[in-house]
CSV table of C-alpha atoms in Angstrom, one decimal:
chain,number,residue,atom,x,y,z
V,269,LEU,CA,-32.7,-34.6,-12.6
V,270,ASP,CA,-30.1,-36.2,-14.8
V,271,PRO,CA,-27.5,-37.9,-12.6
V,272,ARG,CA,-24.9,-37.4,-15.5
V,273,GLU,CA,-25.6,-33.7,-15.7
V,274,THR,CA,-22.7,-31.6,-14.4
V,275,TYR,CA,-24.4,-28.2,-14.3
V,276,GLY,CA,-26.9,-29.1,-11.5
V,277,THR,CA,-24.1,-30.8,-9.4
V,278,SER,CA,-21.9,-27.7,-9.8
V,279,ILE,CA,-24.7,-25.4,-8.8
V,280,ALA,CA,-25.5,-27.6,-5.8
V,281,SER,CA,-21.8,-27.4,-4.8
V,282,ARG,CA,-21.9,-23.6,-5.0
V,283,LEU,CA,-25.0,-23.4,-2.9
V,284,ALA,CA,-23.4,-25.7,-0.2
V,285,ALA,CA,-20.3,-23.5,-0.2
V,286,ALA,CA,-22.3,-20.3,0.1
V,287,ARG,CA,-23.9,-21.8,3.3
V,288,GLY,CA,-20.6,-22.9,4.7
V,289,HIS,CA,-21.3,-26.6,4.2
V,290,TRP,CA,-17.7,-27.3,3.1
V,291,ASP,CA,-17.7,-31.1,3.1
V,292,GLU,CA,-20.8,-31.3,1.0
V,293,ALA,CA,-19.6,-28.6,-1.4
V,294,ARG,CA,-16.3,-30.4,-1.8
V,295,GLN,CA,-17.9,-33.8,-2.5
V,296,LEU,CA,-20.4,-32.3,-5.0
V,297,ALA,CA,-17.6,-30.4,-6.8
V,298,ILE,CA,-15.5,-33.6,-7.0
V,299,GLU,CA,-18.6,-35.4,-8.4
V,300,ALA,CA,-19.0,-32.7,-11.1
V,301,ILE,CA,-15.4,-33.0,-12.1
V,302,ALA,CA,-15.8,-36.8,-12.3
V,303,LEU,CA,-18.8,-36.3,-14.6
V,304,ASP,CA,-16.9,-33.9,-16.8
V,305,PRO,CA,-13.1,-33.6,-16.2
V,306,LEU,CA,-12.8,-30.8,-18.8
V,307,ASN,CA,-15.4,-28.6,-17.2
V,308,ALA,CA,-13.5,-25.5,-16.1
V,309,ASP,CA,-16.4,-24.3,-13.9
V,310,ALA,CA,-16.3,-27.5,-11.8
V,311,HIS,CA,-12.6,-27.1,-11.2
V,312,GLY,CA,-13.2,-23.4,-10.4
V,313,ILE,CA,-15.9,-24.2,-7.8
V,314,LEU,CA,-13.6,-26.6,-6.1
V,315,GLY,CA,-10.6,-24.3,-6.1
V,316,ILE,CA,-12.2,-21.0,-5.5
V,317,TRP,CA,-15.3,-21.7,-3.5
V,318,VAL,CA,-14.2,-24.7,-1.5
V,319,TYR,CA,-10.4,-24.9,-1.1
V,320,LEU,CA,-9.7,-21.1,-0.7
V,321,PRO,CA,-12.2,-20.5,2.1
V,322,THR,CA,-11.2,-23.7,3.9
V,323,GLY,CA,-7.5,-22.8,3.9
V,324,HIS,CA,-6.4,-25.5,1.5
V,325,LEU,CA,-4.3,-23.0,-0.4
V,326,THR,CA,-2.0,-25.4,-2.3
V,327,GLU,CA,-5.0,-27.4,-3.5
V,328,ALA,CA,-6.7,-24.1,-4.5
V,329,GLU,CA,-3.7,-23.1,-6.5
V,330,GLN,CA,-3.6,-26.5,-8.3
V,331,SER,CA,-7.3,-26.3,-9.1
V,332,ILE,CA,-7.1,-22.8,-10.5
V,333,HIS,CA,-4.1,-23.8,-12.6
V,334,ARG,CA,-6.3,-26.6,-14.0
V,335,VAL,CA,-9.0,-24.0,-14.8
V,336,LEU,CA,-6.5,-21.9,-16.7
V,337,GLN,CA,-5.2,-25.0,-18.6
V,338,ILE,CA,-8.7,-25.8,-19.7
V,339,ALA,CA,-9.9,-22.2,-20.3
V,340,PRO,CA,-7.0,-19.7,-20.4
V,341,LYS,CA,-9.3,-16.7,-20.4
V,342,TYR,CA,-11.5,-17.9,-17.6
V,343,ALA,CA,-13.0,-14.8,-15.9
V,344,SER,CA,-11.3,-13.9,-12.6
V,345,ALA,CA,-9.1,-17.0,-12.6
V,346,GLN,CA,-5.9,-15.0,-12.5
V,347,TYR,CA,-7.4,-12.9,-9.6
V,348,PHE,CA,-8.1,-16.0,-7.5
V,349,LEU,CA,-4.8,-17.6,-8.4
V,350,GLY,CA,-3.2,-14.4,-7.1
V,351,GLU,CA,-5.3,-14.6,-4.0
V,352,ALA,CA,-4.1,-18.2,-3.3
V,353,LEU,CA,-0.5,-17.2,-3.8
V,354,MET,CA,-0.9,-14.1,-1.6
V,355,LEU,CA,-2.4,-16.0,1.2
V,356,GLN,CA,0.6,-18.4,1.1
V,357,GLY,CA,2.9,-15.4,1.5
V,358,HIS,CA,4.1,-15.4,-2.2
V,359,TYR,CA,3.5,-11.7,-2.7
V,360,ASP,CA,5.6,-11.0,-5.8
V,361,ALA,CA,4.1,-14.1,-7.6
V,362,ALA,CA,0.6,-13.0,-6.5
V,363,LEU,CA,1.1,-9.5,-7.8
V,364,ALA,CA,2.3,-10.9,-11.1
V,365,GLU,CA,-0.9,-12.9,-11.4
V,366,PHE,CA,-3.2,-10.0,-10.3
V,367,ARG,CA,-1.6,-7.9,-13.0
V,368,LYS,CA,-2.5,-10.5,-15.6
V,369,GLU,CA,-6.2,-10.1,-14.8
V,370,THR,CA,-8.5,-7.7,-16.6
V,371,LEU,CA,-9.6,-4.5,-15.0
V,372,ASP,CA,-13.1,-5.8,-14.8
V,373,ASP,CA,-12.1,-9.0,-13.0
V,374,GLY,CA,-10.1,-7.6,-10.1
V,375,GLN,CA,-6.7,-6.5,-11.4
V,376,LEU,CA,-6.7,-3.3,-9.3
V,377,GLU,CA,-8.2,-4.8,-6.2
V,378,GLY,CA,-5.8,-7.8,-6.2
V,379,SER,CA,-2.8,-5.5,-6.8
V,380,ALA,CA,-3.8,-3.3,-4.0
V,381,MET,CA,-3.8,-6.2,-1.6
V,382,ALA,CA,-0.6,-7.7,-2.7
V,383,LEU,CA,1.2,-4.4,-2.5
V,384,PHE,CA,-0.2,-3.8,1.0
V,385,ALA,CA,1.0,-7.3,2.0
V,386,SER,CA,4.4,-6.4,0.7
V,387,GLY,CA,4.6,-3.3,2.8
V,388,ARG,CA,4.1,-1.0,-0.2
V,389,ARG,CA,1.3,1.1,1.4
V,390,THR,CA,1.5,4.1,-0.9
V,391,GLU,CA,1.3,2.0,-4.0
V,392,SER,CA,-1.5,0.0,-2.5
V,393,ASP,CA,-3.4,3.2,-1.7
V,394,ALA,CA,-3.0,4.3,-5.4
V,395,GLN,CA,-4.3,1.0,-6.7
V,396,LEU,CA,-7.2,1.0,-4.3
V,397,ALA,CA,-8.2,4.5,-5.3
V,398,ALA,CA,-8.1,3.4,-9.0
V,399,ALA,CA,-10.2,0.4,-8.1
V,400,ILE,CA,-12.8,2.5,-6.5
V,401,ARG,CA,-13.0,4.7,-9.6
V,402,GLN,CA,-13.1,1.7,-11.9
V,403,ASP,CA,-15.3,-0.7,-9.9
V,404,GLY,CA,-16.9,1.1,-7.0
V,405,ALA,CA,-20.3,1.2,-8.6
V,406,ASP,CA,-20.3,-2.3,-9.9
V,407,TRP,CA,-18.2,-4.4,-7.5
V,408,ALA,CA,-18.5,-2.9,-4.0
V,409,SER,CA,-17.9,-6.3,-2.4
V,410,GLY,CA,-14.5,-6.3,-4.1
V,411,ILE,CA,-13.6,-3.0,-2.6
V,412,ALA,CA,-14.9,-4.2,0.8
V,413,ARG,CA,-12.6,-7.2,0.6
V,414,VAL,CA,-9.5,-4.9,0.0
V,415,TYR,CA,-10.4,-2.8,3.0
V,416,ALA,CA,-11.0,-5.9,5.1
V,417,PHE,CA,-7.7,-7.5,4.1
V,418,ARG,CA,-5.9,-4.2,5.0
V,419,GLY,CA,-7.6,-4.3,8.4
V,420,GLU,CA,-9.7,-1.1,7.8
V,421,LYS,CA,-12.9,-2.5,9.3
V,422,ASP,CA,-15.1,0.6,9.2
V,423,ARG,CA,-14.4,1.2,5.5
V,424,ALA,CA,-14.9,-2.6,4.9
V,425,PHE,CA,-18.4,-2.6,6.5
V,426,GLU,CA,-19.2,0.7,4.7
V,427,TRP,CA,-18.5,-1.0,1.4
V,428,LEU,CA,-20.3,-4.2,2.4
V,429,ASP,CA,-23.4,-2.2,3.0
V,430,LYS,CA,-23.0,-0.6,-0.4
V,431,ALA,CA,-22.7,-4.0,-2.0
V,432,TYR,CA,-25.8,-5.1,-0.2
V,433,GLU,CA,-27.8,-2.1,-1.4
V,434,ALA,CA,-26.5,-2.7,-5.0
V,435,ARG,CA,-27.4,-6.5,-4.8
V,436,ASP,CA,-23.8,-7.3,-5.6
V,437,GLU,CA,-23.9,-10.9,-6.8
V,438,ASP,CA,-20.6,-11.8,-5.2
V,439,LEU,CA,-22.0,-11.2,-1.7
V,440,TYR,CA,-23.5,-14.7,-1.4
V,441,PHE,CA,-19.9,-16.1,-1.2
V,442,ILE,CA,-18.8,-14.0,1.8
V,443,LYS,CA,-19.2,-17.0,4.2
V,444,GLY,CA,-15.6,-18.1,5.1
V,445,ASP,CA,-14.0,-15.6,2.6
V,446,PRO,CA,-10.4,-15.5,3.7
V,447,LEU,CA,-10.1,-11.9,2.6
V,448,LEU,CA,-12.8,-11.0,5.2
V,449,LYS,CA,-11.1,-12.8,8.0
V,450,ASN,CA,-10.2,-9.6,9.8
V,451,LEU,CA,-13.9,-8.9,10.2
V,452,GLU,CA,-15.1,-12.2,11.7
V,453,GLY,CA,-14.6,-11.2,15.3
V,454,ASP,CA,-16.6,-8.0,14.9
V,455,PRO,CA,-20.3,-8.1,15.9
V,456,ARG,CA,-21.1,-6.2,12.7
V,457,TYR,CA,-20.0,-9.2,10.7
V,458,LYS,CA,-22.4,-11.6,12.3
V,459,ALA,CA,-25.2,-9.0,11.9
V,460,PHE,CA,-24.3,-8.8,8.2
V,461,LEU,CA,-24.4,-12.6,7.8
V,462,LYS,CA,-27.8,-12.5,9.4
V,463,LYS,CA,-29.0,-9.8,7.1
V,464,MET,CA,-27.9,-12.0,4.2
V,465,ASN,CA,-29.8,-15.0,5.6
V,466,LEU,CA,-26.5,-16.9,6.0
V,467,PRO,CA,-25.7,-19.0,9.0
V,468,GLU,CA,-23.2,-17.5,11.4
């Protein structure tokens, strides 16, 4: 209700992003930053939940760097910085960022993807197996994203279903997720969005 209150604007931006309303999400995130330029969450929403899924990878990288300047230990920031770099084809730099992340916030999952993108399949397999042991019970959507990125659609959908059953909180940001791009042409993806009550 308070027009100077950043939290509500940030949450509205996240909701718009979850529904794929990218222009609205971007505008709200920019408003939140204008209200509080040192709010790491607002910069994170813009970089992670708006710029990454809309393919503005350089802008995503810049926003996430800003998050880390404000809050060097911001949860998952190194993971998402690694993702932005990986999607630009900077695989070694991406791997370095993923390896800076904590185990709980995607170190293994990110490393598995960067290694796969680099053509290091055996090492990627080992990191993915470790990720399943570490996070399979708590972050099934993270495992699904690795399988999807690697083009293993059946395993990706298997893990998305596990994430749904576990009420994985990251599932509400699957709309437009660049790591799930390999699934978008599959009818199971549209069916999953419908199950999540998200627009196709």
